[in-house]
Short mmCIF file of C-alpha atoms in Angstrom, two decimals:
data_model
loop_
_atom_site.label_atom_id
_atom_site.label_comp_id
_atom_site.label_asym_id
_atom_site.label_seq_id
_atom_site.Cartn_x
_atom_site.Cartn_y
_atom_site.Cartn_z
CA MET A 147 -75.55 -30.20 -63.10
CA ILE A 148 -72.01 -28.86 -61.94
CA LEU A 149 -69.87 -31.32 -60.35
CA LEU A 150 -68.22 -29.30 -57.46
CA ASP A 151 -64.86 -31.48 -57.20
CA GLY A 152 -63.34 -31.26 -53.51
CA LYS A 153 -60.82 -33.89 -54.83
CA ALA A 154 -59.32 -31.55 -57.13
CA LEU A 155 -59.46 -28.50 -55.10
CA ALA A 156 -57.80 -30.06 -52.72
CA GLU A 157 -54.72 -31.23 -54.69
CA LYS A 158 -54.40 -28.19 -56.07
CA ILE A 159 -54.35 -26.29 -52.21
CA ILE A 160 -51.60 -28.72 -51.05
CA THR A 161 -49.63 -27.50 -54.59
CA GLU A 162 -49.94 -24.32 -53.12
CA LEU A 163 -48.79 -25.13 -49.71
CA LYS A 164 -46.17 -26.65 -50.25
CA GLY A 165 -43.64 -23.61 -51.52
CA GLY A 166 -44.63 -22.58 -47.42
CA PHE A 167 -43.58 -25.37 -45.89
CA THR A 168 -40.40 -25.83 -47.66
CA ARG A 169 -39.17 -22.11 -46.22
CA PHE A 170 -38.88 -23.22 -42.56
CA GLY A 171 -35.55 -24.88 -41.55
CA LYS A 172 -37.78 -27.55 -39.41
CA PRO A 173 -40.69 -28.62 -40.82
CA PRO A 174 -43.57 -27.58 -38.52
CA LEU A 175 -44.66 -30.32 -36.36
CA LEU A 176 -48.80 -31.28 -36.20
CA ALA A 177 -49.87 -33.18 -33.65
CA ALA A 178 -52.88 -36.17 -33.80
CA ILE A 179 -54.30 -36.96 -30.41
CA ILE A 180 -56.26 -40.89 -30.81
CA VAL A 181 -58.76 -42.32 -28.20
CA GLY A 182 -59.58 -45.54 -29.15
CA GLY A 183 -58.64 -47.92 -31.21
CA ASP A 184 -61.82 -46.98 -33.74
CA PRO A 185 -60.77 -47.99 -37.83
CA VAL A 186 -62.95 -45.53 -39.31
CA ILE A 187 -60.78 -42.09 -36.84
CA ARG A 188 -57.49 -44.54 -37.83
CA LYS A 189 -58.21 -44.06 -41.47
CA PHE A 190 -59.06 -40.48 -41.29
CA VAL A 191 -56.09 -39.83 -39.11
CA GLU A 192 -54.11 -41.40 -41.92
CA GLN A 193 -55.10 -39.39 -44.99
CA LYS A 194 -54.13 -36.98 -42.95
CA GLY A 195 -50.82 -38.50 -42.91
CA LYS A 196 -50.66 -38.94 -46.09
CA ILE A 197 -50.84 -35.14 -46.78
CA ALA A 198 -48.14 -34.29 -44.03
CA ALA A 199 -46.07 -36.09 -45.82
CA LYS A 200 -46.31 -34.46 -49.33
CA LEU A 201 -45.85 -31.56 -47.56
CA CYS A 202 -43.18 -32.62 -45.14
CA VAL A 203 -44.69 -31.87 -42.30
CA ASP A 204 -43.44 -33.15 -38.86
CA PHE A 205 -47.29 -35.39 -38.83
CA ARG A 206 -47.01 -37.46 -35.07
CA VAL A 207 -49.78 -39.83 -33.84
CA TYR A 208 -50.10 -40.23 -29.82
CA GLU A 209 -52.49 -42.70 -28.97
CA TYR A 210 -54.31 -43.35 -26.23
CA PRO A 211 -56.73 -46.11 -24.37
CA ALA A 212 -60.38 -46.24 -24.56
CA ASP A 213 -60.99 -46.35 -21.38
CA ILE A 214 -58.60 -43.59 -20.10
CA SER A 215 -60.44 -40.95 -18.27
CA THR A 216 -60.90 -37.22 -18.76
CA ASN A 217 -58.66 -35.83 -15.98
CA GLU A 218 -55.90 -38.15 -17.76
CA LEU A 219 -55.97 -37.55 -21.15
CA ARG A 220 -56.08 -33.48 -20.17
CA LYS A 221 -52.90 -35.02 -18.45
CA ARG A 222 -50.79 -36.56 -21.49
CA ILE A 223 -52.27 -33.32 -24.28
CA ALA A 224 -50.56 -30.99 -21.48
CA VAL A 225 -46.95 -33.18 -21.95
CA VAL A 226 -47.65 -33.07 -25.91
CA VAL A 227 -47.73 -29.48 -25.98
CA HIS A 228 -44.81 -28.46 -23.18
CA ASP A 229 -42.53 -31.88 -24.20
CA ALA A 230 -43.33 -31.42 -28.80
CA ASP A 231 -44.15 -28.43 -28.76
CA PRO A 232 -45.72 -28.61 -32.09
CA ALA A 233 -46.82 -26.10 -34.10
CA GLY A 234 -51.00 -27.85 -34.08
CA ILE A 235 -52.42 -30.13 -32.50
CA ILE A 236 -55.69 -32.00 -33.78
CA VAL A 237 -58.44 -34.05 -31.00
CA GLN A 238 -59.65 -36.74 -33.57
CA LEU A 239 -63.79 -37.12 -33.19
CA PRO A 240 -65.45 -38.60 -31.75
CA LEU A 241 -63.82 -39.29 -28.25
CA PRO A 242 -65.43 -41.38 -25.99
CA PRO A 243 -68.87 -40.68 -24.49
CA HIS A 244 -67.23 -41.34 -20.93
CA ILE A 245 -64.53 -38.20 -22.09
CA ASN A 246 -66.11 -34.59 -21.86
CA GLN A 247 -65.05 -33.81 -25.20
CA GLN A 248 -65.20 -30.12 -24.77
CA TYR A 249 -63.03 -29.96 -21.83
CA ILE A 250 -60.32 -31.95 -23.70
CA LEU A 251 -60.56 -29.61 -27.01
CA ASN A 252 -60.08 -26.33 -24.69
CA SER A 253 -56.88 -28.34 -23.21
CA VAL A 254 -55.38 -26.86 -26.82
CA PRO A 255 -53.53 -23.39 -27.21
CA PRO A 256 -55.50 -21.37 -29.59
CA GLU A 257 -52.09 -20.56 -31.14
CA LYS A 258 -51.69 -24.18 -32.42
CA ASP A 259 -55.70 -25.28 -32.35
CA VAL A 260 -55.67 -25.86 -36.42
CA ASP A 261 -59.42 -27.52 -35.82
CA VAL A 262 -60.47 -23.97 -34.11
CA LEU A 263 -62.33 -26.46 -31.33
CA SER A 264 -61.11 -24.70 -28.52
CA ALA A 265 -63.35 -22.62 -26.43
CA ARG A 266 -61.22 -19.40 -26.94
CA ALA A 267 -60.26 -20.67 -30.59
CA VAL A 268 -64.21 -20.42 -31.46
CA GLY A 269 -64.87 -17.20 -30.01
CA ASP A 270 -62.05 -15.46 -31.93
CA PHE A 271 -63.93 -16.81 -34.84
CA SER A 272 -66.97 -15.70 -34.35
CA VAL A 273 -66.40 -12.48 -33.54
CA GLY A 274 -64.12 -12.08 -36.56
CA LYS A 275 -60.84 -12.11 -34.34
CA SER A 276 -59.52 -15.30 -35.62
CA LYS A 277 -56.24 -16.29 -38.12
CA ILE A 278 -58.06 -18.83 -39.67
CA LEU A 279 -60.66 -20.64 -40.52
CA PRO A 280 -62.15 -23.69 -38.80
CA PRO A 281 -60.99 -26.39 -41.77
CA VAL A 282 -65.15 -26.79 -43.24
CA VAL A 283 -65.93 -23.34 -43.58
CA GLY A 284 -62.51 -22.90 -45.14
CA ALA A 285 -63.43 -25.69 -47.60
CA VAL A 286 -67.03 -24.39 -48.45
CA LYS A 287 -65.68 -20.70 -48.91
CA ALA A 288 -62.70 -22.48 -51.19
CA LEU A 289 -65.84 -24.32 -53.17
CA PHE A 290 -67.71 -21.13 -53.32
CA GLU A 291 -64.54 -19.02 -54.79
CA GLU A 292 -63.68 -21.90 -57.12
CA TYR A 293 -66.58 -21.89 -59.12
CA GLY A 294 -67.72 -18.47 -58.27
CA ILE A 295 -71.27 -19.33 -56.36
CA ASP A 296 -72.96 -16.04 -55.04
CA TYR A 297 -73.72 -17.11 -52.15
CA LYS A 298 -73.80 -13.27 -50.26
CA THR A 299 -77.37 -12.72 -51.50
CA LYS A 300 -78.59 -15.98 -51.90
CA HIS A 301 -81.01 -17.56 -49.12
CA VAL A 302 -78.69 -20.44 -47.61
CA LEU A 303 -79.79 -23.65 -45.42
CA VAL A 304 -77.89 -25.34 -43.40
CA VAL A 305 -78.79 -28.68 -42.09
CA GLY A 306 -77.36 -29.89 -38.68
CA ALA A 307 -76.08 -27.26 -35.75
CA GLY A 308 -72.64 -29.67 -34.55
CA ALA A 309 -69.78 -28.41 -33.44
CA LEU A 310 -67.97 -29.06 -36.40
CA VAL A 311 -69.84 -28.07 -39.21
CA GLY A 312 -73.25 -26.25 -38.84
CA LYS A 313 -72.66 -23.96 -35.47
CA PRO A 314 -69.11 -22.45 -37.21
CA VAL A 315 -70.41 -22.68 -40.72
CA ALA A 316 -73.41 -20.52 -39.51
CA ALA A 317 -70.93 -18.21 -37.39
CA TRP A 318 -68.70 -17.41 -40.85
CA LEU A 319 -72.32 -16.86 -42.64
CA ALA A 320 -73.47 -14.47 -39.66
CA ASN A 321 -70.04 -12.45 -40.28
CA GLU A 322 -70.78 -12.58 -43.72
CA LYS A 323 -73.92 -10.83 -43.47
CA ALA A 324 -75.54 -13.54 -46.05
CA SER A 325 -78.91 -14.34 -45.17
CA PHE A 326 -79.71 -18.01 -43.85
CA THR A 327 -81.37 -20.58 -42.15
CA VAL A 328 -80.36 -23.45 -39.47
CA ILE A 329 -82.31 -26.22 -38.76
CA ASP A 330 -81.79 -29.60 -37.12
CA GLU A 331 -83.15 -33.00 -36.02
CA HIS A 332 -85.85 -30.53 -33.84
CA THR A 333 -87.14 -29.27 -37.04
CA PRO A 334 -89.92 -30.94 -37.55
CA ASP A 335 -90.06 -30.84 -41.22
CA ILE A 336 -87.54 -29.97 -43.06
CA ALA A 337 -88.60 -30.43 -47.12
CA ALA A 338 -90.21 -27.04 -46.10
CA PHE A 339 -87.11 -25.71 -45.51
CA THR A 340 -84.82 -27.32 -47.94
CA LYS A 341 -87.06 -27.15 -50.79
CA ASN A 342 -86.73 -23.50 -50.82
CA ALA A 343 -83.44 -22.97 -50.60
CA ASP A 344 -80.19 -21.61 -53.10
CA ILE A 345 -77.97 -23.39 -51.06
CA ILE A 346 -77.51 -26.28 -48.69
CA ILE A 347 -75.32 -26.80 -46.17
CA SER A 348 -75.39 -30.37 -44.47
CA GLY A 349 -73.61 -31.19 -42.29
CA ALA A 350 -76.22 -33.63 -40.51
CA GLY A 351 -74.52 -37.29 -40.55
CA LYS A 352 -77.44 -38.57 -41.37
CA PRO A 353 -77.38 -40.98 -44.99
CA GLY A 354 -79.63 -40.23 -47.72
CA LEU A 355 -81.40 -37.04 -45.45
CA ILE A 356 -82.26 -35.12 -48.29
CA THR A 357 -83.25 -36.85 -51.67
CA GLY A 358 -84.04 -35.25 -55.24
CA ASN A 359 -87.90 -34.29 -54.07
CA MET A 360 -87.14 -31.68 -51.32
CA VAL A 361 -84.66 -29.67 -53.31
CA LYS A 362 -85.74 -27.31 -55.64
CA GLU A 363 -84.31 -26.60 -59.54
CA GLY A 364 -80.77 -25.25 -59.52
CA ALA A 365 -79.78 -25.44 -56.08
CA VAL A 366 -76.21 -25.76 -54.66
CA ILE A 367 -75.74 -28.16 -52.53
CA ILE A 368 -72.61 -28.88 -50.66
CA ASP A 369 -72.74 -32.35 -48.90
CA ALA A 370 -70.46 -31.48 -45.59
CA GLY A 371 -72.13 -34.79 -43.43
CA THR A 372 -69.99 -37.68 -42.89
CA SER A 373 -71.31 -41.18 -41.40
CA GLU A 374 -71.31 -45.25 -42.27
CA SER A 375 -73.84 -46.60 -44.04
CA ALA A 376 -73.57 -50.16 -44.83
CA GLY A 377 -70.16 -50.07 -44.21
CA LYS A 378 -69.18 -47.77 -46.62
CA LEU A 379 -68.46 -43.61 -46.34
CA ALA A 380 -72.24 -41.84 -46.44
CA GLY A 381 -72.77 -38.20 -46.60
CA ASP A 382 -76.56 -36.62 -46.65
CA VAL A 383 -77.45 -36.18 -50.02
CA ASP A 384 -79.04 -38.83 -51.87
CA PHE A 385 -76.19 -37.74 -54.67
CA GLU A 386 -77.84 -39.74 -57.41
CA SER A 387 -81.49 -38.04 -57.26
CA VAL A 388 -80.23 -34.54 -55.83
CA SER A 389 -77.38 -34.29 -59.01
CA LYS A 390 -80.59 -34.61 -61.20
CA LYS A 391 -81.87 -30.95 -59.63
CA ALA A 392 -78.97 -28.98 -58.92
CA ALA A 393 -76.75 -26.95 -60.65
CA TYR A 394 -74.03 -27.47 -58.24
CA VAL A 395 -73.68 -30.43 -56.02
CA THR A 396 -70.59 -32.45 -53.82
CA PRO A 397 -69.76 -35.51 -54.12
CA MET A 398 -69.78 -38.63 -51.31
CA PRO A 399 -66.74 -38.97 -51.01
CA GLY A 400 -63.96 -36.34 -53.61
CA GLY A 401 -65.99 -33.53 -51.56
CA VAL A 402 -65.74 -31.43 -48.88
CA GLY A 403 -63.79 -33.94 -47.09
CA PRO A 404 -60.35 -33.75 -48.64
CA LEU A 405 -60.63 -29.80 -49.23
CA THR A 406 -61.44 -30.40 -44.94
CA ILE A 407 -58.12 -31.87 -44.94
CA ALA A 408 -56.08 -29.27 -46.92
CA MET A 409 -57.39 -26.51 -44.61
CA ILE A 410 -55.64 -27.85 -41.78
CA TYR A 411 -52.59 -27.74 -43.11
CA ARG A 412 -53.27 -23.73 -44.96
CA ASN A 413 -54.18 -23.25 -41.21
CA LEU A 414 -50.63 -25.48 -40.04
CA LEU A 415 -49.08 -23.10 -42.12
CA ILE A 416 -50.36 -19.56 -40.34
CA LEU A 417 -50.15 -20.61 -37.34
CA ALA A 418 -46.53 -22.20 -37.49
CA THR A 419 -45.59 -18.78 -39.66
CA PRO A 420 -43.50 -16.29 -37.20
CA GLN A 421 -45.68 -12.71 -37.01
CA ARG A 422 -44.02 -9.93 -38.25
#
């Protein structure tokens, strides 16, 4: 079994990005929007801030109360866009249940949407017109390239159809003309699919969803699911049992997560660089 070391690869990519950011006379601004005080969300934002410091990126956090209305939050983001003029904007998800999440994401101009989550940015990406990749897609692609994993002649199973993992990964695979299947919480017997997959990319957000008896020998397992279990960060894959059968597998933590953050900064560099 080969461990897909996302942390080491992320560090390599961040080192490569440093040269690009040092060319700017004034450090580009990355604005992070936080609603509420969820400690898990704050931890994610802190991790992004640490990478910004390494790259000399101006990273600013804009915090708003958990009870803010959808319309008021949209107005506040418009002020950030107009007054601060950031090169990139992150809306840290999830937002409180009462907020219309997609309406808020759509307030981020596509040319500043480092997460590729606004409707316009998603549309451009889906038809192959985006200059950047959704961060999780960039992370998966980077792992495949680094470890020489062939995904175009294999059957790929995408577990989960969420906006952060499943949907963008499926759109990318379609654009790449790869053979793939998407399953979600409505699929009655997921083991029937996982046992036949050459590559599994999971983003369901359900701890321990995929176990060793559900995967075939020599499979490639990419765990992009993030949730909490017993107060700790957990993935979709039961690493101990799956690693005994898989040819390649990502750890949790240290797999897709660090790479996803690195890809946000790769996107920022692309969007902040003037087009000739």
